[in-house]
Amino acid sequence: MAEHILLVEQQGDWKPGYPNMPVVTARDYLAGGELAAKRDLRVINLCRSYRYLSVGYYCSLLAEARGHKAIPSVRTMQELSSRELYGLATEELDALAQRLLARRKTSALIPTAYELTICFGHCDVKELQSLASLIFETFRCPILKVEFRLQGTWRIGAIKALPLTSVAPEGEAQLFAAMEVYLSRRWRQPRARLSYRYDLAILYDPDEDLPPSDAKALSRFVKAGKALGVNVELIQRKDYSRLAEYDALFIRETTRIGHHTFRFAKKADSEGMVVIDDPDSILRCTNKVYLAELLAAHRIPRPKTLVLRKENLLDAESQIGYPVVLKIPEGSFSRGVFKAEDRAALTRTATKLFKESDLILAQEYLYTPFDWRIGVLGRKPFYACKYLMSRDHWQIVKHEADGGHVEGGFETLALDSVPPAVLKTALRAADLIGDGLYGVDLKETPAGPVVIEVNDNPSLDADVEDKVLGDQLYSQLIAEFVARLDRRRGGKR
């Protein structure tokens, strides 16, 4: 059985002399039968049109319904149907286009416009190949025509999907060479799917200074996956175009809005994959202003907190007092968090932070020798740690001027050793975010526990968070993915 098929609208669209490949007409594919029943089928949709409700549209729509992986997907078709839609995803592409096109000799360009044909991520202009690859990663479509326009800077003016029938004879060699590379890379290599129930991708950055999971923990996830019939593969940013290969995505790279981690999460979610962290969780957790308002609206205990603008900066002094903690809306691992001891420090620090954000957060300073971290998975407590303050510092992580950092110690505890009020408060806070994986940071005060923040991408390091559960920590998390995949697919593959 072929692992992939090529769909054409009319048999004659695949001309005599074209490579010998598994070609199927759209009519035969739409008819169902044996094709519909096949598993793990990869569909390259080469129909004449992808417009809404066309034959080409229905081929990709039914492919998704049948559990087949199609290129282009219905979502890609929709995005390419409107400049307003695909324009939302072209900011990073525009920046690269300007850098590359500005370096090309003007004699090779029409003064205000330039067109590039991209076949399966490849183009015939060597110096623009990185741009072609990135465009294909963003809009996975077999053949694309991209128009660049010079309006002060080079920008993408239009992106159009081209049908197979539009390829001129002189462009056929480029098309089939690119197709051959694409198929051999993605679908002709031996696949673990033959012996595993599911494929789980873990997104990580091997060069990240403070990653959510260290190399040892990542290897334990891979091992736990094998024991549960899940093929776990580590992927990086460059693997965006391969995301649809997998059934689920686990993000083990620090997440940010406007960052490729968020784009991975959105793409996985739109493909119907199980994803942790999901896009909504990232949105809700990474912005501390939003999180502060959410906790306040649901009366979750927290330190005194104010949202500050330039005009009401001194409210921090009158309503909270010194010392006061100032935070930028987005930050992680104690970054972007500062303590002001007096008005001069408040003004000086706030002035710097307002250059990054129109709103900042002021919070009551509550020193405790440790912070609680309660891990929550699927709305249930998962693990518990005490993170000790860095030596001679008021935070868990002390960032040095030279870019280095010093971390405090930790103590990992069994869940039944955690004060019930701490667990209850942590679960209430996490429940507001969703049903994913969260790390709720709390401090114990004489008035009871208060929530400092909720993290969508909590640390899971070997010999730290797994100190009590051991390998069970990794097994339980993989099992959560399996349970969600089973629910979505009725336990069938």
GROMACS .gro file of C-alpha atoms in nm:
model
  493
    1MET     CA    1   0.000   0.000   0.000
    2ALA     CA    2   0.136   0.340  -0.097
    3GLU     CA    3   0.199   0.573   0.194
    4HIS     CA    4   0.098   0.875  -0.012
    5ILE     CA    5  -0.122   0.956  -0.311
    6LEU     CA    6  -0.136   1.249  -0.551
    7LEU     CA    7  -0.482   1.381  -0.634
    8VAL     CA    8  -0.556   1.534  -0.974
    9GLU     CA    9  -0.887   1.669  -1.096
   10GLN     CA   10  -0.870   1.500  -1.438
   11GLN     CA   11  -0.662   1.200  -1.534
   12GLY     CA   12  -0.514   1.403  -1.818
   13ASP     CA   13  -0.368   1.655  -1.572
   14TRP     CA   14  -0.091   1.403  -1.504
   15LYS     CA   15   0.066   1.412  -1.848
   16PRO     CA   16   0.243   1.128  -2.026
   17GLY     CA   17   0.609   1.144  -1.939
   18TYR     CA   18   0.546   1.265  -1.586
   19PRO     CA   19   0.712   1.053  -1.313
   20ASN     CA   20   0.554   0.722  -1.218
   21MET     CA   21   0.375   0.806  -0.894
   22PRO     CA   22   0.054   0.693  -0.718
   23VAL     CA   23  -0.192   0.929  -0.890
   24VAL     CA   24  -0.565   0.918  -0.811
   25THR     CA   25  -0.843   1.131  -0.956
   26ALA     CA   26  -1.046   1.351  -0.726
   27ARG     CA   27  -1.362   1.165  -0.829
   28ASP     CA   28  -1.219   0.831  -0.718
   29TYR     CA   29  -1.096   0.973  -0.390
   30LEU     CA   30  -1.425   1.143  -0.309
   31ALA     CA   31  -1.613   0.820  -0.387
   32GLY     CA   32  -1.468   0.659  -0.075
   33GLY     CA   33  -1.437   0.284  -0.079
   34GLU     CA   34  -1.094   0.134  -0.015
   35LEU     CA   35  -0.917   0.470  -0.026
   36ALA     CA   36  -1.136   0.613   0.249
   37ALA     CA   37  -1.068   0.312   0.472
   38LYS     CA   38  -0.689   0.332   0.447
   39ARG     CA   39  -0.493   0.446   0.749
   40ASP     CA   40  -0.191   0.676   0.759
   41LEU     CA   41  -0.255   0.798   0.406
   42ARG     CA   42  -0.080   1.119   0.298
   43VAL     CA   43  -0.264   1.316   0.032
   44ILE     CA   44  -0.102   1.570  -0.200
   45ASN     CA   45  -0.394   1.764  -0.343
   46LEU     CA   46  -0.303   1.889  -0.692
   47CYS     CA   47  -0.654   1.981  -0.802
   48ARG     CA   48  -0.717   2.273  -1.034
   49SER     CA   49  -0.879   2.496  -0.770
   50TYR     CA   50  -0.887   2.522  -0.391
   51ARG     CA   51  -1.169   2.775  -0.374
   52TYR     CA   52  -1.440   2.723  -0.111
   53LEU     CA   53  -1.665   2.426  -0.190
   54SER     CA   54  -1.470   2.332  -0.504
   55VAL     CA   55  -1.368   1.974  -0.579
   56GLY     CA   56  -1.020   2.052  -0.452
   57TYR     CA   57  -1.163   2.196  -0.130
   58TYR     CA   58  -1.377   1.887  -0.070
   59CYS     CA   59  -1.081   1.654  -0.129
   60SER     CA   60  -0.883   1.811   0.157
   61LEU     CA   61  -1.194   1.841   0.373
   62LEU     CA   62  -1.274   1.470   0.341
   63ALA     CA   63  -0.909   1.379   0.386
   64GLU     CA   64  -0.916   1.545   0.728
   65ALA     CA   65  -1.245   1.374   0.813
   66ARG     CA   66  -1.094   1.037   0.721
   67GLY     CA   67  -0.786   1.092   0.931
   68HIS     CA   68  -0.562   1.138   0.627
   69LYS     CA   69  -0.304   1.415   0.624
   70ALA     CA   70  -0.355   1.648   0.331
   71ILE     CA   71  -0.148   1.921   0.174
   72PRO     CA   72  -0.286   2.183   0.150
   73SER     CA   73  -0.514   2.156   0.450
   74VAL     CA   74  -0.854   2.325   0.451
   75ARG     CA   75  -0.716   2.581   0.694
   76THR     CA   76  -0.433   2.666   0.454
   77MET     CA   77  -0.686   2.701   0.171
   78GLN     CA   78  -0.888   2.941   0.382
   79GLU     CA   79  -0.582   3.144   0.480
   80LEU     CA   80  -0.471   3.176   0.118
   81SER     CA   81  -0.819   3.282   0.006
   82SER     CA   82  -0.788   3.630   0.152
   83ARG     CA   83  -0.511   3.890   0.184
   84GLU     CA   84  -0.664   3.987   0.518
   85LEU     CA   85  -0.615   3.632   0.646
   86TYR     CA   86  -0.269   3.546   0.518
   87GLY     CA   87  -0.148   3.898   0.592
   88LEU     CA   88  -0.171   3.816   0.962
   89ALA     CA   89   0.110   3.562   0.925
   90THR     CA   90   0.348   3.752   0.699
   91GLU     CA   91   0.524   3.986   0.943
   92GLU     CA   92   0.823   3.755   0.991
   93LEU     CA   93   0.821   3.675   0.620
   94ASP     CA   94   0.822   4.045   0.527
   95ALA     CA   95   1.127   4.109   0.743
   96LEU     CA   96   1.322   3.829   0.573
   97ALA     CA   97   1.200   3.939   0.229
   98GLN     CA   98   1.336   4.289   0.289
   99ARG     CA   99   1.676   4.159   0.398
  100LEU     CA  100   1.714   3.923   0.103
  101LEU     CA  101   1.556   4.124  -0.177
  102ALA     CA  102   1.734   4.444  -0.079
  103ARG     CA  103   2.066   4.265  -0.136
  104ARG     CA  104   1.979   4.149  -0.488
  105LYS     CA  105   2.100   4.347  -0.787
  106THR     CA  106   1.834   4.592  -0.898
  107SER     CA  107   1.886   4.487  -1.260
  108ALA     CA  108   1.740   4.149  -1.170
  109LEU     CA  109   1.423   4.310  -1.038
  110ILE     CA  110   1.126   4.494  -1.173
  111PRO     CA  111   1.155   4.826  -0.987
  112THR     CA  112   0.853   4.779  -0.762
  113ALA     CA  113   0.758   4.413  -0.791
  114TYR     CA  114   0.906   4.064  -0.798
  115GLU     CA  115   0.746   3.722  -0.836
  116LEU     CA  116   0.872   3.391  -0.701
  117THR     CA  117   0.733   3.045  -0.771
  118ILE     CA  118   0.777   2.797  -0.485
  119CYS     CA  119   0.736   2.423  -0.539
  120PHE     CA  120   0.719   2.218  -0.220
  121GLY     CA  121   0.932   2.476  -0.041
  122HIS     CA  122   1.194   2.510  -0.317
  123CYS     CA  123   1.262   2.792  -0.561
  124ASP     CA  124   1.510   2.839  -0.843
  125VAL     CA  125   1.676   3.146  -0.686
  126LYS     CA  126   1.945   3.021  -0.451
  127GLU     CA  127   1.973   3.334  -0.239
  128LEU     CA  128   1.596   3.332  -0.176
  129GLN     CA  129   1.575   2.965  -0.073
  130SER     CA  130   1.555   3.041   0.300
  131LEU     CA  131   1.258   3.269   0.230
  132ALA     CA  132   1.091   3.007   0.012
  133SER     CA  133   1.130   2.748   0.288
  134LEU     CA  134   0.979   2.977   0.548
  135ILE     CA  135   0.683   3.066   0.324
  136PHE     CA  136   0.619   2.696   0.267
  137GLU     CA  137   0.642   2.628   0.641
  138THR     CA  138   0.376   2.893   0.697
  139PHE     CA  139   0.147   2.799   0.406
  140ARG     CA  140   0.200   2.432   0.320
  141CYS     CA  141   0.078   2.418  -0.038
  142PRO     CA  142   0.239   2.226  -0.327
  143ILE     CA  143   0.282   2.521  -0.567
  144LEU     CA  144   0.276   2.886  -0.464
  145LYS     CA  145   0.327   3.209  -0.651
  146VAL     CA  146   0.441   3.490  -0.425
  147GLU     CA  147   0.441   3.851  -0.536
  148PHE     CA  148   0.671   4.093  -0.353
  149ARG     CA  149   0.612   4.465  -0.374
  150LEU     CA  150   0.847   4.750  -0.297
  151GLN     CA  151   0.657   5.003  -0.089
  152GLY     CA  152   0.935   5.170   0.105
  153THR     CA  153   1.052   4.820   0.195
  154TRP     CA  154   0.999   4.488   0.024
  155ARG     CA  155   0.682   4.317   0.146
  156ILE     CA  156   0.462   4.030   0.036
  157GLY     CA  157   0.185   4.170  -0.179
  158ALA     CA  158   0.006   3.849  -0.270
  159ILE     CA  159   0.031   3.474  -0.222
  160LYS     CA  160  -0.157   3.244  -0.456
  161ALA     CA  161  -0.187   2.869  -0.480
  162LEU     CA  162  -0.118   2.745  -0.831
  163PRO     CA  163  -0.264   2.430  -0.986
  164LEU     CA  164  -0.054   2.160  -1.144
  165THR     CA  165  -0.195   2.258  -1.484
  166SER     CA  166  -0.038   2.605  -1.456
  167VAL     CA  167   0.318   2.469  -1.457
  168ALA     CA  168   0.494   2.546  -1.785
  169PRO     CA  169   0.707   2.274  -1.947
  170GLU     CA  170   1.026   2.454  -1.848
  171GLY     CA  171   0.915   2.448  -1.483
  172GLU     CA  172   0.827   2.079  -1.466
  173ALA     CA  173   1.179   1.960  -1.382
  174GLN     CA  174   1.194   2.197  -1.084
  175LEU     CA  175   0.850   2.084  -0.965
  176PHE     CA  176   0.921   1.712  -0.977
  177ALA     CA  177   1.267   1.744  -0.825
  178ALA     CA  178   1.120   1.939  -0.533
  179MET     CA  179   0.835   1.691  -0.501
  180GLU     CA  180   1.078   1.400  -0.491
  181VAL     CA  181   1.280   1.564  -0.212
  182TYR     CA  182   0.966   1.643  -0.017
  183LEU     CA  183   0.823   1.293  -0.041
  184SER     CA  184   1.148   1.119   0.041
  185ARG     CA  185   1.208   1.338   0.345
  186ARG     CA  186   0.865   1.312   0.496
  187TRP     CA  187   0.703   0.994   0.387
  188ARG     CA  188   0.946   0.741   0.245
  189GLN     CA  189   1.164   0.695   0.548
  190PRO     CA  190   1.067   0.406   0.776
  191ARG     CA  191   0.808   0.540   1.015
  192ALA     CA  192   0.779   0.455   1.383
  193ARG     CA  193   0.404   0.481   1.326
  194LEU     CA  194   0.413   0.123   1.202
  195SER     CA  195   0.466   0.000   1.556
  196TYR     CA  196   0.346   0.288   1.776
  197ARG     CA  197  -0.005   0.399   1.857
  198TYR     CA  198   0.068   0.770   1.841
  199ASP     CA  199   0.341   1.017   1.747
  200LEU     CA  200   0.420   1.293   1.996
  201ALA     CA  201   0.646   1.585   1.906
  202ILE     CA  202   0.834   1.767   2.182
  203LEU     CA  203   0.939   2.118   2.079
  204TYR     CA  204   1.262   2.228   2.244
  205ASP     CA  205   1.560   2.459   2.192
  206PRO     CA  206   1.895   2.291   2.262
  207ASP     CA  207   2.057   2.634   2.308
  208GLU     CA  208   1.807   2.779   2.557
  209ASP     CA  209   1.972   2.906   2.875
  210LEU     CA  210   1.692   2.812   3.115
  211PRO     CA  211   1.476   2.553   2.933
  212PRO     CA  212   1.159   2.412   3.090
  213SER     CA  213   1.309   2.062   3.069
  214ASP     CA  214   1.675   1.961   3.064
  215ALA     CA  215   1.824   1.702   2.829
  216LYS     CA  216   1.796   1.425   3.087
  217ALA     CA  217   1.425   1.491   3.139
  218LEU     CA  218   1.364   1.497   2.764
  219SER     CA  219   1.526   1.154   2.729
  220ARG     CA  220   1.299   1.024   3.005
  221PHE     CA  221   0.994   1.147   2.814
  222VAL     CA  222   1.114   0.950   2.511
  223LYS     CA  223   1.162   0.639   2.725
  224ALA     CA  224   0.821   0.677   2.891
  225GLY     CA  225   0.661   0.713   2.550
  226LYS     CA  226   0.804   0.385   2.425
  227ALA     CA  227   0.667   0.202   2.728
  228LEU     CA  228   0.319   0.341   2.651
  229GLY     CA  229   0.326   0.280   2.277
  230VAL     CA  230   0.397   0.643   2.187
  231ASN     CA  231   0.674   0.749   1.951
  232VAL     CA  232   0.823   1.063   2.109
  233GLU     CA  233   1.043   1.276   1.884
  234LEU     CA  234   1.229   1.596   1.969
  235ILE     CA  235   1.173   1.875   1.718
  236GLN     CA  236   1.300   2.231   1.686
  237ARG     CA  237   1.180   2.554   1.531
  238LYS     CA  238   1.307   2.450   1.187
  239ASP     CA  239   1.065   2.154   1.191
  240TYR     CA  240   0.751   2.369   1.166
  241SER     CA  241   0.661   2.226   0.825
  242ARG     CA  242   0.671   1.872   0.969
  243LEU     CA  243   0.424   1.941   1.248
  244ALA     CA  244   0.131   1.773   1.072
  245GLU     CA  245   0.322   1.442   1.086
  246TYR     CA  246   0.240   1.411   1.454
  247ASP     CA  247  -0.069   1.345   1.661
  248ALA     CA  248   0.026   1.567   1.953
  249LEU     CA  249   0.264   1.846   2.051
  250PHE     CA  250   0.430   1.906   2.388
  251ILE     CA  251   0.610   2.241   2.412
  252ARG     CA  252   0.927   2.227   2.619
  253GLU     CA  253   1.062   2.564   2.514
  254THR     CA  254   0.982   2.886   2.697
  255THR     CA  255   0.663   3.025   2.544
  256ARG     CA  256   0.595   3.384   2.444
  257ILE     CA  257   0.334   3.568   2.240
  258GLY     CA  258   0.470   3.681   1.904
  259HIS     CA  259   0.716   3.391   1.919
  260HIS     CA  260   0.747   3.072   1.719
  261THR     CA  261   0.632   2.867   2.022
  262PHE     CA  262   0.293   3.039   2.000
  263ARG     CA  263   0.282   2.980   1.625
  264PHE     CA  264   0.354   2.609   1.683
  265ALA     CA  265   0.074   2.592   1.941
  266LYS     CA  266  -0.177   2.763   1.709
  267LYS     CA  267  -0.080   2.544   1.416
  268ALA     CA  268  -0.107   2.223   1.619
  269ASP     CA  269  -0.443   2.330   1.760
  270SER     CA  270  -0.577   2.416   1.416
  271GLU     CA  271  -0.464   2.076   1.286
  272GLY     CA  272  -0.673   1.905   1.554
  273MET     CA  273  -0.369   1.782   1.745
  274VAL     CA  274  -0.354   1.746   2.121
  275VAL     CA  275  -0.125   2.027   2.234
  276ILE     CA  276   0.024   2.131   2.567
  277ASP     CA  277   0.064   2.430   2.599
  278ASP     CA  278  -0.246   2.515   2.402
  279PRO     CA  279  -0.273   2.867   2.254
  280ASP     CA  280  -0.535   2.987   2.503
  281SER     CA  281  -0.323   2.881   2.799
  282ILE     CA  282  -0.023   3.064   2.657
  283LEU     CA  283  -0.230   3.378   2.605
  284ARG     CA  284  -0.374   3.365   2.956
  285CYS     CA  285  -0.053   3.289   3.142
  286THR     CA  286   0.221   3.481   2.965
  287ASN     CA  287   0.067   3.823   3.024
  288LYS     CA  288   0.078   3.902   3.395
  289VAL     CA  289  -0.165   4.195   3.360
  290TYR     CA  290  -0.432   3.962   3.222
  291LEU     CA  291  -0.355   3.702   3.488
  292ALA     CA  292  -0.379   3.960   3.767
  293GLU     CA  293  -0.722   4.071   3.648
  294LEU     CA  294  -0.839   3.711   3.608
  295LEU     CA  295  -0.738   3.618   3.962
  296ALA     CA  296  -0.897   3.934   4.101
  297ALA     CA  297  -1.225   3.876   3.916
  298HIS     CA  298  -1.254   3.528   4.069
  299ARG     CA  299  -1.133   3.634   4.415
  300ILE     CA  300  -0.829   3.411   4.417
  301PRO     CA  301  -0.604   3.523   4.706
  302ARG     CA  302  -0.300   3.715   4.578
  303PRO     CA  303  -0.066   3.991   4.697
  304LYS     CA  304  -0.194   4.348   4.666
  305THR     CA  305  -0.165   4.418   4.296
  306LEU     CA  306  -0.211   4.724   4.076
  307VAL     CA  307  -0.204   4.772   3.701
  308LEU     CA  308  -0.003   5.087   3.638
  309ARG     CA  309   0.010   5.341   3.358
  310LYS     CA  310   0.246   5.635   3.347
  311GLU     CA  311  -0.030   5.861   3.478
  312ASN     CA  312  -0.102   5.660   3.793
  313LEU     CA  313   0.249   5.540   3.875
  314LEU     CA  314   0.247   5.682   4.229
  315ASP     CA  315  -0.061   5.476   4.315
  316ALA     CA  316   0.194   5.201   4.384
  317GLU     CA  317   0.336   5.417   4.661
  318SER     CA  318   0.005   5.521   4.815
  319GLN     CA  319  -0.184   5.193   4.783
  320ILE     CA  320   0.092   4.932   4.824
  321GLY     CA  321   0.393   5.104   4.981
  322TYR     CA  322   0.762   5.017   4.976
  323PRO     CA  323   0.928   4.796   4.890
  324VAL     CA  324   0.713   4.728   4.584
  325VAL     CA  325   0.768   4.470   4.312
  326LEU     CA  326   0.739   4.585   3.949
  327LYS     CA  327   0.683   4.342   3.664
  328ILE     CA  328   0.666   4.363   3.287
  329PRO     CA  329   0.358   4.183   3.149
  330GLU     CA  330   0.564   3.905   2.992
  331GLY     CA  331   0.856   3.740   3.168
  332SER     CA  332   0.977   3.405   3.297
  333PHE     CA  333   1.230   3.257   3.537
  334SER     CA  334   1.239   3.581   3.745
  335ARG     CA  335   1.319   3.792   3.438
  336GLY     CA  336   1.149   4.129   3.409
  337VAL     CA  337   1.080   4.144   3.784
  338PHE     CA  338   1.229   4.427   3.991
  339LYS     CA  339   1.206   4.557   4.347
  340ALA     CA  340   1.183   4.928   4.423
  341GLU     CA  341   1.274   5.042   4.774
  342ASP     CA  342   1.170   5.406   4.740
  343ARG     CA  343   1.017   5.663   4.504
  344ALA     CA  344   1.341   5.724   4.318
  345ALA     CA  345   1.380   5.353   4.242
  346LEU     CA  346   1.011   5.327   4.151
  347THR     CA  347   1.037   5.609   3.901
  348ARG     CA  348   1.367   5.491   3.757
  349THR     CA  349   1.257   5.129   3.711
  350ALA     CA  350   0.910   5.217   3.582
  351THR     CA  351   1.055   5.453   3.323
  352LYS     CA  352   1.255   5.164   3.176
  353LEU     CA  353   0.962   4.924   3.185
  354PHE     CA  354   0.720   5.168   3.021
  355LYS     CA  355   0.947   5.168   2.717
  356GLU     CA  356   0.851   4.802   2.670
  357SER     CA  357   0.485   4.812   2.766
  358ASP     CA  358   0.211   5.073   2.816
  359LEU     CA  359   0.099   4.883   3.124
  360ILE     CA  360   0.310   4.730   3.401
  361LEU     CA  361   0.228   4.550   3.721
  362ALA     CA  362   0.298   4.660   4.077
  363GLN     CA  363   0.273   4.399   4.349
  364GLU     CA  364   0.307   4.388   4.722
  365TYR     CA  365   0.647   4.260   4.834
  366LEU     CA  366   0.607   3.945   5.041
  367TYR     CA  367   0.934   3.783   5.136
  368THR     CA  368   0.924   3.413   5.216
  369PRO     CA  369   1.223   3.177   5.224
  370PHE     CA  370   1.058   2.968   4.950
  371ASP     CA  371   0.776   2.967   4.696
  372TRP     CA  372   0.543   2.675   4.654
  373ARG     CA  373   0.512   2.536   4.303
  374ILE     CA  374   0.212   2.309   4.257
  375GLY     CA  375   0.209   2.129   3.925
  376VAL     CA  376  -0.142   2.076   3.789
  377LEU     CA  377  -0.223   1.844   3.499
  378GLY     CA  378  -0.572   1.794   3.360
  379ARG     CA  379  -0.724   1.983   3.657
  380LYS     CA  380  -0.557   1.748   3.908
  381PRO     CA  381  -0.251   1.802   4.130
  382PHE     CA  382   0.056   1.655   3.964
  383TYR     CA  383   0.364   1.736   4.176
  384ALA     CA  384   0.475   1.978   4.449
  385CYS     CA  385   0.802   2.161   4.505
  386LYS     CA  386   0.940   2.426   4.733
  387TYR     CA  387   1.171   2.657   4.539
  388LEU     CA  388   1.413   2.829   4.775
  389MET     CA  389   1.525   3.186   4.723
  390SER     CA  390   1.867   3.235   4.567
  391ARG     CA  391   2.132   3.304   4.832
  392ASP     CA  392   2.134   3.666   4.949
  393HIS     CA  393   1.857   3.746   4.702
  394TRP     CA  394   1.480   3.786   4.713
  395GLN     CA  395   1.405   3.575   4.405
  396ILE     CA  396   1.439   3.209   4.313
  397VAL     CA  397   1.671   3.297   4.024
  398LYS     CA  398   1.926   3.578   4.052
  399HIS     CA  399   2.023   3.715   3.712
  400GLU     CA  400   2.376   3.853   3.697
  401ALA     CA  401   2.487   4.155   3.497
  402ASP     CA  402   2.710   3.934   3.279
  403GLY     CA  403   2.412   3.725   3.165
  404GLY     CA  404   2.473   3.440   3.408
  405HIS     CA  405   2.231   3.331   3.677
  406VAL     CA  406   2.226   3.169   4.020
  407GLU     CA  407   1.936   2.951   4.130
  408GLY     CA  408   1.821   2.870   4.480
  409GLY     CA  409   1.769   2.518   4.608
  410PHE     CA  410   1.454   2.309   4.603
  411GLU     CA  411   1.261   2.050   4.799
  412THR     CA  412   1.023   1.815   4.623
  413LEU     CA  413   0.737   1.678   4.834
  414ALA     CA  414   0.466   1.419   4.808
  415LEU     CA  415   0.127   1.577   4.745
  416ASP     CA  416  -0.011   1.451   5.077
  417SER     CA  417   0.259   1.657   5.252
  418VAL     CA  418   0.131   1.983   5.105
  419PRO     CA  419  -0.098   2.198   5.323
  420PRO     CA  420  -0.455   2.144   5.197
  421ALA     CA  421  -0.513   2.519   5.162
  422VAL     CA  422  -0.214   2.548   4.928
  423LEU     CA  423  -0.342   2.266   4.706
  424LYS     CA  424  -0.696   2.403   4.702
  425THR     CA  425  -0.587   2.753   4.608
  426ALA     CA  426  -0.353   2.625   4.337
  427LEU     CA  427  -0.628   2.414   4.179
  428ARG     CA  428  -0.870   2.708   4.184
  429ALA     CA  429  -0.619   2.927   4.003
  430ALA     CA  430  -0.522   2.665   3.746
  431ASP     CA  431  -0.887   2.586   3.678
  432LEU     CA  432  -0.934   2.940   3.546
  433ILE     CA  433  -0.672   2.880   3.276
  434GLY     CA  434  -0.778   2.544   3.135
  435ASP     CA  435  -0.711   2.171   3.156
  436GLY     CA  436  -0.346   2.166   3.048
  437LEU     CA  437  -0.020   2.152   3.240
  438TYR     CA  438   0.041   2.445   3.475
  439GLY     CA  439   0.276   2.543   3.753
  440VAL     CA  440   0.104   2.754   4.016
  441ASP     CA  441   0.341   2.961   4.231
  442LEU     CA  442   0.219   3.052   4.578
  443LYS     CA  443   0.348   3.202   4.900
  444GLU     CA  444   0.225   3.111   5.246
  445THR     CA  445   0.131   3.414   5.457
  446PRO     CA  446  -0.028   3.450   5.802
  447ALA     CA  447  -0.357   3.515   5.621
  448GLY     CA  448  -0.324   3.200   5.409
  449PRO     CA  449  -0.170   3.111   5.072
  450VAL     CA  450  -0.163   3.369   4.794
  451VAL     CA  451  -0.106   3.305   4.423
  452ILE     CA  452   0.193   3.482   4.270
  453GLU     CA  453   0.139   3.356   3.916
  454VAL     CA  454   0.033   3.063   3.700
  455ASN     CA  455   0.287   2.928   3.451
  456ASP     CA  456   0.172   2.759   3.131
  457ASN     CA  457   0.516   2.605   3.070
  458PRO     CA  458   0.639   2.487   3.412
  459SER     CA  459   0.977   2.331   3.470
  460LEU     CA  460   1.001   1.953   3.455
  461ASP     CA  461   1.369   1.881   3.516
  462ALA     CA  462   1.534   1.550   3.594
  463ASP     CA  463   1.611   1.504   3.964
  464VAL     CA  464   1.406   1.810   4.061
  465GLU     CA  465   1.033   1.797   3.990
  466ASP     CA  466   1.056   1.418   3.947
  467LYS     CA  467   1.231   1.364   4.281
  468VAL     CA  468   0.923   1.203   4.438
  469LEU     CA  469   0.746   1.045   4.141
  470GLY     CA  470   1.058   0.939   3.955
  471ASP     CA  471   0.980   0.788   3.615
  472GLN     CA  472   0.610   0.803   3.700
  473LEU     CA  473   0.613   1.178   3.641
  474TYR     CA  474   0.702   1.122   3.277
  475SER     CA  475   0.469   0.825   3.239
  476GLN     CA  476   0.174   1.014   3.384
  477LEU     CA  477   0.224   1.304   3.147
  478ILE     CA  478   0.254   1.078   2.840
  479ALA     CA  479  -0.051   0.886   2.962
  480GLU     CA  480  -0.245   1.214   2.969
  481PHE     CA  481  -0.164   1.267   2.602
  482VAL     CA  482  -0.271   0.911   2.522
  483ALA     CA  483  -0.600   0.952   2.710
  484ARG     CA  484  -0.679   1.272   2.521
  485LEU     CA  485  -0.591   1.118   2.187
  486ASP     CA  486  -0.801   0.811   2.265
  487ARG     CA  487  -1.099   1.032   2.352
  488ARG     CA  488  -1.065   1.227   2.030
  489ARG     CA  489  -1.034   0.918   1.813
  490GLY     CA  490  -1.254   0.681   2.001
  491GLY     CA  491  -0.958   0.466   2.096
  492LYS     CA  492  -0.907   0.362   1.734
  493ARG     CA  493  -0.614   0.406   1.500
   0.00000   0.00000   0.00000
